[in-house]
Tab-separated table of C-alpha atoms (C1' of nucleotides) in Angstrom:
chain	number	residue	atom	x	y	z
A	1	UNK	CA	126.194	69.000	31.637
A	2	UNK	CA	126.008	67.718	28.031
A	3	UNK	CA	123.230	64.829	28.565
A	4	UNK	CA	123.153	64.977	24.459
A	5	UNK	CA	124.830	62.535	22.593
A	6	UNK	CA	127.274	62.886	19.951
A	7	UNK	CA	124.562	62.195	17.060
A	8	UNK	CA	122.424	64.330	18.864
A	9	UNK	CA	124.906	67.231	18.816
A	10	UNK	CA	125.290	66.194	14.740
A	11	UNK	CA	122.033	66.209	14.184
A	12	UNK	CA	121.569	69.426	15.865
A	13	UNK	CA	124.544	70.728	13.542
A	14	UNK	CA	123.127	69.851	10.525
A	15	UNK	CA	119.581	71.245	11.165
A	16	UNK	CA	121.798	74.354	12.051
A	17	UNK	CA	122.451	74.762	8.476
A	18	UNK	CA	120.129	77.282	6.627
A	19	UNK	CA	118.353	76.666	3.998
A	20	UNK	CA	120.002	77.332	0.447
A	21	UNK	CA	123.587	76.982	2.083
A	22	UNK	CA	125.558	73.929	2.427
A	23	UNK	CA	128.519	72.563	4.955
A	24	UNK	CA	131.561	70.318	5.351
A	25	UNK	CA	131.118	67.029	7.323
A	26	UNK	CA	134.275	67.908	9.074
A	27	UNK	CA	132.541	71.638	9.792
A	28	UNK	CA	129.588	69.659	11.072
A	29	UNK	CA	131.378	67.901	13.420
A	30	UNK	CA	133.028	70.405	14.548
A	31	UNK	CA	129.964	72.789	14.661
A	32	UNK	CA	128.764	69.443	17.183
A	33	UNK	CA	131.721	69.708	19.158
A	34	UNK	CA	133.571	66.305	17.611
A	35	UNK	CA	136.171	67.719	15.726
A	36	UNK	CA	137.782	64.940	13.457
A	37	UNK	CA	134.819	63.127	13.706
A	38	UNK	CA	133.788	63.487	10.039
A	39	UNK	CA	133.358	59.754	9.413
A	40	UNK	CA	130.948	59.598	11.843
A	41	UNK	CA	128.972	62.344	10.686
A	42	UNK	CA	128.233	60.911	7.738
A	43	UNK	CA	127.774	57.520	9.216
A	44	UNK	CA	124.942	59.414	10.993
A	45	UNK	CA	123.394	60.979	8.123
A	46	UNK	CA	123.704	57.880	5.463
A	47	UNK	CA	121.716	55.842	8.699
A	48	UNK	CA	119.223	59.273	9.074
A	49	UNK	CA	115.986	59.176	7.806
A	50	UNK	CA	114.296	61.760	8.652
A	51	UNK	CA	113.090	64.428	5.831
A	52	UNK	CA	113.445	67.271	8.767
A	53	UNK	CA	117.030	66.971	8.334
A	54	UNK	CA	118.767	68.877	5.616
A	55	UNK	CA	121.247	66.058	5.046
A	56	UNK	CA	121.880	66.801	1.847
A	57	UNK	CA	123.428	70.319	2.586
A	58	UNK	CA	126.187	68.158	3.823
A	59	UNK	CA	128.779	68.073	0.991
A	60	UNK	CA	132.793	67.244	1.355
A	61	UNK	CA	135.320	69.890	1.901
A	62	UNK	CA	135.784	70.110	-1.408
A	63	UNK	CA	132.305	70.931	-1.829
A	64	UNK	CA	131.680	68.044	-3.523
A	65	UNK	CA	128.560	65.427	-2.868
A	66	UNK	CA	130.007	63.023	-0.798
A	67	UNK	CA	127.835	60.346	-1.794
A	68	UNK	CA	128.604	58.105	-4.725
A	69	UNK	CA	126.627	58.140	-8.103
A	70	UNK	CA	126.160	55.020	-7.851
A	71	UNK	CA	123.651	55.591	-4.820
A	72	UNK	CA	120.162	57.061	-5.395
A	73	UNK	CA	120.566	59.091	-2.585
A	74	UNK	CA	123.062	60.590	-4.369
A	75	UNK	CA	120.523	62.489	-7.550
A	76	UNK	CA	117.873	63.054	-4.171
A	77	UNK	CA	120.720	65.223	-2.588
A	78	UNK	CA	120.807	67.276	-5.835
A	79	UNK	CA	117.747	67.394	-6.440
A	80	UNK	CA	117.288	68.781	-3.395
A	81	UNK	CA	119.717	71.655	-3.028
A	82	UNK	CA	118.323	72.751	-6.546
A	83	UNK	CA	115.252	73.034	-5.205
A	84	UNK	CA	117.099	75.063	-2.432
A	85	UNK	CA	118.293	77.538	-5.132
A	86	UNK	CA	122.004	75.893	-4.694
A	87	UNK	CA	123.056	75.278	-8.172
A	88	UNK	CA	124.735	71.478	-8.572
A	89	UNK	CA	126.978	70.796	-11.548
A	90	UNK	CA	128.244	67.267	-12.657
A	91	UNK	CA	128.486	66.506	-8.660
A	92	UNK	CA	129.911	69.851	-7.400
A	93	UNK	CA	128.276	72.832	-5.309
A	94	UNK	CA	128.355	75.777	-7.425
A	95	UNK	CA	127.978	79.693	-6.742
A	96	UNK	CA	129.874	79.170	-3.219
A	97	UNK	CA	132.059	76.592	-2.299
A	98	UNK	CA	131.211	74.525	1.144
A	99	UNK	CA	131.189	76.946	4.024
A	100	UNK	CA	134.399	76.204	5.602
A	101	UNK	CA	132.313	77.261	9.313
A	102	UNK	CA	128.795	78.332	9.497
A	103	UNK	CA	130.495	81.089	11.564
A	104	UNK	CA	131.916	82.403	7.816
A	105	UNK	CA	128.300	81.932	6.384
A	106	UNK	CA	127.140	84.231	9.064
A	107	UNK	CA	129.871	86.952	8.154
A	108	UNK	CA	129.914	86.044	4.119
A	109	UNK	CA	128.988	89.648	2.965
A	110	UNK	CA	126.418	89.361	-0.017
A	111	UNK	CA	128.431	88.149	-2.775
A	112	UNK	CA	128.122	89.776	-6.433
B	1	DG	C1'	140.387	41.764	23.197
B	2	DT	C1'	141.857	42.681	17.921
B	3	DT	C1'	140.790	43.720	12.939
B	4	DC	C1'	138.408	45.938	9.051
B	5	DT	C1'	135.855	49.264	6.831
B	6	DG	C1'	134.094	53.861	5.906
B	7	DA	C1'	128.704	59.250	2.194
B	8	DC	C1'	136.245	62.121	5.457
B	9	DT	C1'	140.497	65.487	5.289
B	10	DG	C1'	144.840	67.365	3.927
B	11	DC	C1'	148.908	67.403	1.220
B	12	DG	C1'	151.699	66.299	-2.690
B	13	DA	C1'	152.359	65.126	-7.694
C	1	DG	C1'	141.581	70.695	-12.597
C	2	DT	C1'	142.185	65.420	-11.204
C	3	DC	C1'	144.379	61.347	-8.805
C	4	DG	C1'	146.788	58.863	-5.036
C	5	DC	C1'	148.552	58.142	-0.358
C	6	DA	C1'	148.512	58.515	4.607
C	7	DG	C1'	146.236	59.860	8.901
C	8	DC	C1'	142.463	59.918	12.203
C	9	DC	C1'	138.252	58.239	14.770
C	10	DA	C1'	134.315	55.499	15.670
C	11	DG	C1'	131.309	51.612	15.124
C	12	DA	C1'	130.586	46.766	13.870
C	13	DA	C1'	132.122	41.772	13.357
DNA sequence: GTTCTGACTGCGA
DNA sequence: GTCGCAGCCAGAA
């Protein structure tokens, strides 16, 4: 009986994510059990403010930020994930690409 | 009730 | 590699 809400399951998703790793908005949605619901994931996490959630390990598919340059939030996400050890390029993920499920992330052998 | 917009995604050029 | 178009879904006006 799912008495949690759609954000809640998002939420839950992104705090899901471990820590140096980053996800897809679509895989986040998914991950919450709202496939296609991408939009509204990052609806959720551009409204968020809470510094428990690792909103800035959400990138695009592409594995790009998804937030603009133009928005502060935008150098805080980077800074962020390079604190995380995630190296951030001009905008882009580097080192891995955005896990296309966490499920992969779980079976990506060590890389070299 | 309808209409618009959006921190998205996938495919094609 | 980048850019553009169309599709999809939800929330707000």
């Amino acid at each position: 009986m799912p008495g949690k809400s759609a954000a809640d399951r998002i939420l839950a998703a992104i705090r899901a994510v471990p820590r140096g790793q980053v996800a897809g908005y679509g895989e986040i949605a998914r991950r919450a059990g709202l496939p296609g619901r991408a939009r509204l994931v990052a609806k959720l996490v551009s409204e968020n403010d809470d510094p428990k959630l690792p909103w800035h390990r959400v990138l695009r598919s592409d594995g790009r930020i998804a937030i603009p340059v133009d928005s502060p939030s935008h150098a805080e996400q980077v800074q962020r994930l390079r604190a995380e050890g995630v190296v951030v390029e001009n905008g882009r993920v580097r080192g891995q690409r955005a896990a296309a499920s966490l499920d992969e992330v779980l079976w990506a052998p060590p890389r070299r």
